[in-house]
XYZ file of C-alpha atoms in Angstrom:
546
model
C 27.167 2.440 21.309
C 26.965 0.082 23.687
C 30.239 1.874 26.278
C 28.480 5.228 25.522
C 24.983 3.715 26.426
C 25.878 2.642 29.955
C 25.606 5.553 32.305
C 21.141 5.392 30.676
C 21.531 1.785 31.458
C 23.281 0.423 33.995
C 20.019 0.651 36.757
C 18.603 -1.828 33.850
C 21.430 -4.258 33.240
C 21.254 -4.446 36.815
C 17.878 -5.617 37.486
C 17.956 -7.250 34.542
C 21.121 -9.384 35.352
C 19.358 -10.428 38.564
C 16.346 -12.151 37.804
C 18.960 -13.564 35.558
C 20.436 -14.272 38.450
C 17.163 -15.578 40.320
C 15.601 -17.651 37.569
C 18.284 -19.264 36.331
C 21.101 -18.972 38.841
C 23.220 -16.849 36.773
C 25.550 -14.939 37.630
C 29.273 -12.959 36.567
C 32.637 -14.082 38.126
C 30.122 -16.518 41.117
C 28.388 -20.110 41.412
C 25.373 -20.729 39.885
C 23.348 -19.890 43.054
C 19.689 -18.391 43.289
C 19.122 -15.443 45.216
C 16.529 -15.326 48.118
C 13.348 -12.836 47.825
C 15.272 -11.134 51.170
C 17.727 -10.423 48.763
C 14.905 -8.832 46.467
C 13.430 -6.910 49.110
C 16.548 -5.007 50.182
C 17.290 -3.850 46.470
C 13.843 -2.358 45.794
C 13.639 -1.623 42.309
C 11.146 0.383 40.206
C 11.460 -1.675 36.645
C 9.884 -4.834 38.634
C 7.361 -2.155 40.422
C 6.736 -1.191 36.749
C 6.317 -4.955 35.146
C 6.790 -7.528 37.934
C 8.224 -10.526 36.167
C 5.952 -13.856 36.828
C 7.190 -17.262 37.071
C 3.798 -19.307 35.935
C 3.561 -22.816 37.160
C 2.091 -25.515 35.329
C -0.201 -23.059 32.569
C -1.788 -22.332 35.999
C -3.548 -18.883 37.144
C -0.961 -19.016 40.330
C 2.426 -17.612 39.496
C 5.734 -16.384 41.799
C 6.300 -13.075 41.609
C 10.182 -12.892 40.451
C 10.330 -9.448 42.835
C 8.866 -10.802 46.256
C 8.936 -14.246 45.771
C 5.443 -14.864 46.820
C 2.851 -16.626 44.855
C -0.424 -15.278 44.326
C -3.187 -15.476 41.963
C -3.040 -14.054 38.988
C -6.233 -12.458 36.641
C -6.663 -11.271 32.940
C -6.685 -12.424 29.718
C -3.498 -14.374 28.565
C -1.390 -13.496 25.124
C 1.605 -15.345 23.746
C 1.111 -18.328 24.972
C 2.851 -21.226 23.788
C 2.340 -24.383 24.178
C 5.902 -25.099 24.648
C 7.310 -25.196 27.921
C 10.532 -22.697 29.171
C 13.712 -25.235 30.637
C 13.817 -22.761 33.943
C 15.368 -25.317 36.268
C 11.674 -26.726 36.781
C 10.204 -28.167 33.703
C 7.183 -27.048 34.182
C 7.645 -23.127 34.876
C 6.732 -20.345 32.267
C 8.077 -17.048 32.992
C 6.063 -13.444 31.553
C 5.020 -10.586 32.865
C 2.080 -8.760 33.939
C 0.451 -5.148 32.554
C -2.621 -3.690 34.513
C -4.010 -0.426 33.640
C -2.936 2.077 36.172
C -6.627 3.626 36.124
C -7.953 0.640 37.489
C -5.642 -2.808 39.230
C -8.254 -4.667 37.762
C -7.450 -4.553 34.613
C -4.862 -6.805 33.567
C -3.237 -8.643 30.660
C -0.684 -11.856 30.938
C 1.979 -12.147 28.827
C 4.076 -15.435 28.807
C 6.460 -16.178 26.299
C 7.781 -20.083 25.148
C 11.864 -19.128 26.475
C 12.938 -17.217 29.463
C 15.358 -15.578 26.230
C 12.155 -13.955 25.172
C 10.645 -13.522 27.912
C 13.942 -11.129 29.174
C 14.305 -9.446 25.725
C 10.783 -8.453 25.569
C 10.669 -7.016 29.255
C 14.383 -4.819 29.005
C 13.035 -3.378 25.220
C 10.045 -2.423 26.934
C 11.902 -0.431 29.917
C 14.972 0.542 26.768
C 12.088 2.547 24.769
C 10.830 3.938 28.141
C 14.141 5.557 28.736
C 14.983 6.233 25.196
C 11.998 8.394 24.807
C 13.310 10.698 27.513
C 17.377 11.258 26.260
C 17.482 13.961 22.970
C 18.118 12.984 18.952
C 21.003 14.853 19.371
C 22.400 13.078 22.571
C 21.098 9.163 20.720
C 22.841 10.318 17.111
C 26.525 11.181 18.797
C 26.310 8.173 21.127
C 26.143 5.965 18.126
C 28.871 5.202 15.504
C 29.237 7.701 12.845
C 30.159 6.917 8.806
C 33.452 7.191 9.472
C 34.356 4.228 12.013
C 31.672 2.088 10.502
C 33.567 2.283 7.514
C 36.891 1.004 6.868
C 37.328 0.366 3.241
C 34.654 1.805 0.494
C 34.229 1.313 -3.424
C 31.696 1.677 -6.557
C 31.916 1.111 -10.085
C 35.598 0.458 -9.276
C 36.321 3.904 -7.813
C 37.074 5.103 -4.071
C 34.134 6.495 -2.231
C 34.065 7.308 1.604
C 31.611 8.944 4.243
C 30.577 11.454 1.784
C 28.644 9.570 -0.296
C 26.508 8.244 2.813
C 23.012 9.669 4.687
C 22.912 9.077 7.998
C 19.615 8.542 9.705
C 18.328 7.506 13.003
C 16.527 4.585 13.290
C 15.049 4.238 17.543
C 16.531 0.417 18.053
C 19.514 -0.163 15.896
C 21.150 3.428 16.305
C 22.353 5.404 13.737
C 22.177 3.943 9.579
C 23.687 4.856 7.060
C 22.418 5.736 3.026
C 24.513 4.991 0.663
C 23.448 6.728 -2.515
C 20.574 8.306 -0.985
C 20.529 11.408 -3.451
C 20.684 13.679 -0.161
C 23.010 16.041 -1.952
C 21.271 16.497 -5.323
C 23.625 13.634 -6.750
C 22.493 10.146 -7.430
C 25.374 7.658 -8.840
C 24.592 5.090 -11.407
C 26.762 2.102 -11.964
C 27.981 1.550 -16.047
C 28.511 -2.303 -15.852
C 27.320 -5.484 -14.276
C 29.002 -7.453 -11.966
C 30.910 -7.782 -8.846
C 33.238 -5.551 -9.894
C 31.471 -2.542 -10.383
C 29.088 -2.387 -7.480
C 29.443 -1.412 -4.594
C 32.581 -2.954 -2.209
C 32.287 -1.706 2.216
C 34.376 -3.266 4.380
C 32.178 -2.656 8.150
C 33.389 -1.963 11.337
C 31.133 -4.287 13.640
C 32.472 -4.081 16.841
C 30.395 -6.891 18.442
C 32.625 -6.315 22.427
C 30.881 -2.637 22.481
C 27.267 -4.783 21.888
C 23.922 -4.078 24.269
C 24.021 -8.166 25.329
C 20.164 -7.788 26.106
C 18.382 -6.011 23.343
C 20.760 -7.487 20.409
C 21.829 -11.305 20.953
C 23.504 -11.393 17.051
C 26.480 -10.466 15.510
C 26.506 -8.823 12.125
C 24.775 -6.169 10.280
C 22.191 -5.882 7.992
C 21.115 -3.771 5.135
C 18.684 -3.342 2.350
C 18.272 -2.592 -1.229
C 15.582 0.490 -1.525
C 14.570 2.929 -3.813
C 15.850 6.954 -2.597
C 11.642 7.547 -1.944
C 11.419 4.674 -0.265
C 11.816 4.425 3.554
C 14.106 1.778 4.808
C 11.975 -0.876 6.943
C 15.721 -2.203 7.783
C 14.211 -3.980 11.307
C 11.341 -5.876 9.047
C 12.498 -6.956 5.626
C 16.561 -5.704 5.665
C 18.450 -8.721 5.036
C 21.603 -9.899 7.682
C 25.412 -9.594 6.707
C 27.495 -11.656 9.380
C 30.746 -10.690 10.654
C 34.224 -13.016 9.076
C 32.979 -13.878 5.756
C 32.049 -12.381 2.390
C 28.944 -11.493 1.380
C 27.925 -10.877 -1.919
C 24.644 -9.651 -3.077
C 22.850 -9.845 -6.879
C 20.028 -7.666 -8.085
C 17.823 -8.537 -10.018
C 15.612 -5.162 -11.012
C 11.334 -5.752 -11.035
C 9.318 -2.823 -11.913
C 5.774 -3.546 -11.476
C 2.529 -2.025 -11.780
C -1.235 -2.599 -11.061
C -4.250 -1.668 -12.675
C -6.317 0.800 -9.924
C -10.046 0.850 -10.275
C -11.942 -0.615 -11.485
C -10.121 -3.378 -11.309
C -8.469 -2.849 -7.898
C -8.045 -1.632 -4.955
C -5.087 -0.290 -5.006
C -4.103 3.853 -5.107
C -1.717 5.524 -6.915
C 0.125 7.856 -4.599
C -1.788 7.506 -1.343
C -3.329 11.065 -2.029
C -7.314 9.090 -1.324
C -6.012 7.464 2.093
C -7.123 9.090 5.247
C -3.983 8.752 7.138
C -1.172 11.432 7.597
C 2.250 10.272 6.151
C 4.825 10.250 8.750
C 7.603 8.840 7.656
C 7.825 11.862 4.365
C 8.314 9.151 1.346
C 6.469 7.851 -1.222
C 3.273 5.851 -0.228
C 3.724 2.843 0.849
C 1.476 -0.429 2.618
C 3.902 -0.514 5.148
C 3.849 3.216 5.605
C 0.647 3.645 6.289
C -0.273 0.737 8.659
C 2.989 2.644 11.101
C 1.711 5.785 10.605
C -2.504 4.405 11.199
C -1.715 1.945 14.036
C 0.947 5.594 15.890
C -2.723 7.359 15.108
C -4.162 5.279 17.025
C -1.875 5.151 19.601
C -1.720 8.743 20.649
C -5.748 9.362 20.077
C -5.898 5.773 22.327
C -3.016 6.330 24.701
C -1.761 9.927 24.898
C 1.393 10.128 23.841
C 3.811 7.752 20.822
C 5.267 4.891 20.520
C 9.143 5.016 20.643
C 9.867 3.229 17.826
C 7.994 4.683 14.917
C 8.452 9.019 13.675
C 6.419 11.014 16.025
C 3.493 12.726 15.398
C 3.118 16.793 15.173
C 2.389 17.948 18.553
C 2.965 14.375 20.164
C 5.604 13.700 22.258
C 6.973 10.085 23.284
C 6.140 7.571 26.252
C 7.739 7.068 29.031
C 6.550 6.454 32.779
C 6.979 9.554 34.340
C 4.158 11.237 32.105
C 2.722 8.439 30.935
C 2.044 5.616 33.683
C -0.926 3.511 31.877
C 1.153 3.437 28.181
C 2.161 0.330 27.916
C -0.788 -1.365 29.149
C -2.246 0.947 26.625
C -0.282 -0.162 24.011
C -0.260 -3.950 24.205
C -4.230 -3.556 23.737
C -3.928 -1.273 21.189
C -1.780 -4.311 19.270
C -3.427 -6.608 20.132
C -6.093 -5.059 18.411
C -4.148 -4.370 15.465
C -2.676 -8.083 14.714
C -5.673 -9.318 14.463
C -7.066 -6.517 12.173
C -10.097 -4.965 14.658
C -8.681 -1.101 14.791
C -9.429 -0.804 10.955
C -5.972 -0.226 9.654
C -5.590 -2.546 7.679
C -8.881 -1.831 6.308
C -7.955 1.698 5.438
C -4.616 1.461 3.918
C -4.246 -0.473 0.568
C -1.184 -1.391 -1.165
C 0.114 1.114 -4.124
C -0.269 0.534 -7.794
C 3.550 1.574 -8.736
C 6.452 -0.540 -7.256
C 10.193 -1.392 -7.589
C 11.565 -5.008 -6.078
C 15.142 -5.969 -6.649
C 15.488 -10.033 -6.052
C 18.956 -10.641 -4.052
C 20.954 -13.596 -4.543
C 23.124 -13.784 -1.521
C 26.372 -15.975 -1.606
C 28.643 -16.194 2.025
C 32.759 -16.948 1.365
C 35.222 -17.794 4.741
C 36.662 -14.062 4.819
C 39.664 -12.932 5.263
C 41.580 -16.398 4.437
C 43.800 -17.508 7.350
C 46.738 -17.111 4.192
C 45.476 -13.788 4.152
C 44.266 -13.314 7.278
C 47.383 -11.686 9.597
C 49.130 -9.590 6.953
C 44.639 -7.496 6.112
C 43.983 -7.047 9.435
C 47.472 -5.387 10.166
C 47.255 -3.302 7.051
C 43.487 -2.904 8.301
C 44.226 -1.674 11.929
C 47.345 0.445 10.122
C 44.618 2.108 7.863
C 41.869 2.565 11.307
C 44.712 4.468 13.365
C 44.275 5.479 16.771
C 40.689 5.275 16.298
C 40.298 2.265 17.918
C 43.402 1.363 19.959
C 43.628 -1.529 19.335
C 44.657 -4.939 17.117
C 41.082 -5.842 15.103
C 40.181 -9.215 15.065
C 38.131 -10.634 12.302
C 34.969 -11.074 13.772
C 35.042 -7.461 14.560
C 34.754 -7.144 10.369
C 32.565 -7.984 7.278
C 32.501 -7.416 4.112
C 29.458 -6.901 2.151
C 29.421 -6.228 -2.021
C 26.083 -5.196 -3.618
C 25.858 -5.187 -7.257
C 23.829 -5.510 -10.563
C 23.963 -9.281 -11.723
C 22.953 -7.339 -15.275
C 21.755 -3.993 -16.349
C 18.133 -5.619 -17.493
C 15.516 -4.105 -16.089
C 12.010 -6.343 -15.532
C 8.528 -4.320 -16.846
C 5.696 -6.347 -14.843
C 2.499 -5.001 -16.154
C -1.362 -5.749 -15.377
C -3.861 -4.654 -18.898
C -7.513 -5.403 -19.066
C -8.285 -8.485 -20.249
C -11.562 -6.655 -21.911
C -10.961 -3.119 -23.594
C -14.551 -1.060 -24.671
C -12.995 -1.248 -28.039
C -12.703 -4.990 -27.482
C -15.950 -5.559 -26.463
C -17.311 -4.199 -29.530
C -15.122 -6.193 -31.270
C -16.426 -9.205 -30.032
C -20.216 -8.183 -30.340
C -19.814 -6.255 -33.616
C -17.813 -10.197 -35.068
C -20.871 -12.229 -33.109
C -23.694 -10.412 -34.857
C -22.005 -10.606 -38.098
C -21.265 -14.206 -37.274
C -24.874 -15.742 -36.268
C -27.427 -12.518 -37.551
C -25.571 -10.941 -40.418
C -25.694 -7.993 -39.259
C -22.937 -5.206 -39.797
C -22.606 -1.813 -38.463
C -24.482 -0.010 -41.195
C -27.075 -2.681 -40.544
C -26.833 -1.229 -36.978
C -26.907 2.550 -37.711
C -29.926 1.830 -40.525
C -31.936 0.830 -37.409
C -31.072 3.586 -35.171
C -32.263 5.017 -37.679
C -35.749 4.294 -38.180
C -36.089 2.888 -34.438
C -34.855 6.168 -33.369
C -34.519 9.451 -35.242
C -37.502 9.255 -37.720
C -39.382 8.777 -34.752
C -37.653 11.406 -32.759
C -38.161 14.012 -36.788
C -41.819 13.033 -36.525
C -42.461 13.437 -32.551
C -41.107 17.093 -33.450
C -42.299 17.771 -35.987
C -45.578 16.971 -34.866
C -44.831 19.572 -32.117
C -43.663 22.292 -34.099
C -46.893 21.812 -36.209
C -48.721 22.325 -32.953
C -46.892 24.804 -31.412
C -47.271 26.785 -34.889
C -51.094 26.364 -34.811
C -51.365 28.075 -31.273
C -49.401 30.655 -32.549
C -51.087 31.836 -35.340
C -54.080 31.518 -33.058
C -53.136 33.421 -30.690
C -51.980 36.523 -33.161
C -55.738 36.671 -34.685
C -57.395 36.168 -31.433
C -54.654 39.561 -30.350
C -55.277 41.208 -33.701
C -59.803 40.538 -33.537
C -59.628 39.257 -36.876
C -61.786 36.333 -37.647
C -60.314 33.835 -39.595
C -60.562 34.396 -43.325
C -61.762 31.263 -45.875
C -59.021 32.425 -48.023
C -56.686 31.020 -45.369
C -57.787 28.012 -44.775
C -57.827 28.086 -48.603
C -53.771 28.772 -48.518
C -52.890 25.777 -46.263
C -53.928 22.755 -48.514
C -52.316 21.798 -51.718
C -54.906 20.227 -53.752
C -57.958 19.943 -51.618
C -58.989 22.687 -49.662
C -59.724 20.676 -46.457
C -56.174 19.603 -46.097
C -54.799 21.760 -43.591
C -51.395 19.718 -42.778
C -48.450 21.400 -44.694
C -46.807 18.059 -45.836
C -48.599 16.244 -48.769
C -50.649 13.441 -47.533
C -49.689 10.056 -47.952
C -52.275 7.668 -50.510
C -54.428 6.099 -47.426
C -54.278 9.408 -45.888
C -56.003 10.834 -48.880
C -58.917 8.123 -48.796
C -60.287 9.816 -45.685
C -60.025 13.345 -46.334
C -63.805 14.603 -46.319
C -64.504 16.921 -49.502
C -64.766 20.669 -49.092
C -68.046 22.406 -49.221
C -68.272 24.464 -52.174
C -66.046 22.275 -54.253
C -67.612 19.748 -57.397
C -66.598 16.232 -56.712
C -63.317 15.320 -58.282
C -63.334 12.689 -60.931
C -61.365 10.508 -62.214
C -60.709 11.673 -66.333
C -62.042 9.423 -68.755
C -59.932 7.448 -70.845
C -58.200 8.444 -74.146
C -60.028 5.747 -76.247
C -58.815 6.891 -78.948
C -55.660 5.659 -78.315
C -57.308 1.682 -77.800
C -58.223 2.171 -81.650
C -56.785 -0.685 -83.409
C -55.557 0.887 -86.868
C -54.616 -1.299 -89.800
C -52.032 -1.024 -92.068
C -53.692 -2.003 -94.963
C -55.904 0.325 -97.161
C -57.621 -2.772 -98.609
C -59.508 -5.231 -96.969
C -57.697 -8.534 -98.033
C -60.059 -11.279 -100.139
C -59.302 -14.523 -97.595
C -60.881 -11.391 -95.051
C -63.706 -11.168 -96.671
C -66.952 -12.890 -95.436
C -67.709 -15.988 -97.254
C -71.936 -15.769 -98.742
C -73.847 -18.830 -99.485
C -73.926 -21.026 -102.174
């Protein structure tokens, strides 16, 4: 609320108006006459001492100091320089400011802008953050809009709602923001039907006249649809709604799931990321990047940047305690943008996330025929809280609803798993080699299991022989011949327990005291031809000579 913050921002606003008057001849209620350097010197400015505004001529290194009016040679690296030309009286003038290291005045950086509006806003924002960092959080929350001030009407799922359904959280730049259906009280509301009548319908009080003219140049509100466990980065991805209009936002809900390692480099919960989560919400890539930068800010500059949560044991930067923080911040931010800080390499995407696809439509509101009575009724409902008749530019009508209650789920599946790989391998073997699973098992049995059993059997025989010899040596008994005879089967020389094969039997030596094994003679009687006739037939008798 700008009217509540004027006591803190009065000096900064005064110096900003002086800068506009000097550069552009802008003044409130006066003719457009530029101030001279003598007038600046009569009213010394701490803000311009800390960050001097400069006017660069024709992209050269010569700049005119806004406070002193003197020209000087500027040394340092130039950032944010644009080929466009700022229109500030002279078509070749460029507005910017210089930041120098408080410990080494020769280390400086120049920041130029393609528009004087951007230069003034950036300069104002730096001083604004410095001032707000010194005000306690309770005071800032009290000086911002309450939910009762912000809400004029509220409906959800066809039923009335009020400020009890909204949870406050304080944004460093926007002030008090409010989350509907945050679940902080343990209850989460749900809608029963899709369509605009069953969503959230609110009329917001914008109060355009109480805007900070230098910090924000647009009118309206910012909203963001997010999960209860997700932090709302409303400044990065918020949707803007305008005043004097009815904004309808239809949603489609999508749940996405990515495969983790080895298919992608995403993280499930962020527990494997070596960056502390400063937002106390579920992990996301944005949370990791902002937390990583804030940690680097504390380590490098000795204080925390105001626009992000405060780490444990740190404090926000301000001129009094940290005169060098702005130069350090810009240098660090330059490395962050160029991915030299290492945050982009450390932080990873989340494997699972939710997203809402928004479709926005806008209509004029209130209509010309209903404007009179509607503004009267809303002014009466607001009562004595605002002490003025409402204008339609102070109001914004918002409807947020599900187009339908269908949930779309997108998931990644591996193209090849172990089962699919084995199936494809078996199919190719069967097609080209007529090989089946049974064939593969037999090959494994022959080459691995049988080979292993043979090796183990030989090792067992060696161990058994060694053990028997050891027992004989311990007992002092010589080996008995009967022991050798009992070790063979048919041949006493064979000491192997297993039956020899045909080839190994042929190579066995003959025993010394045993007769030579002979092959038994065949039973020739089995070869004798026995005739069935008792007498010889006459035709078989031998015929003599006549």
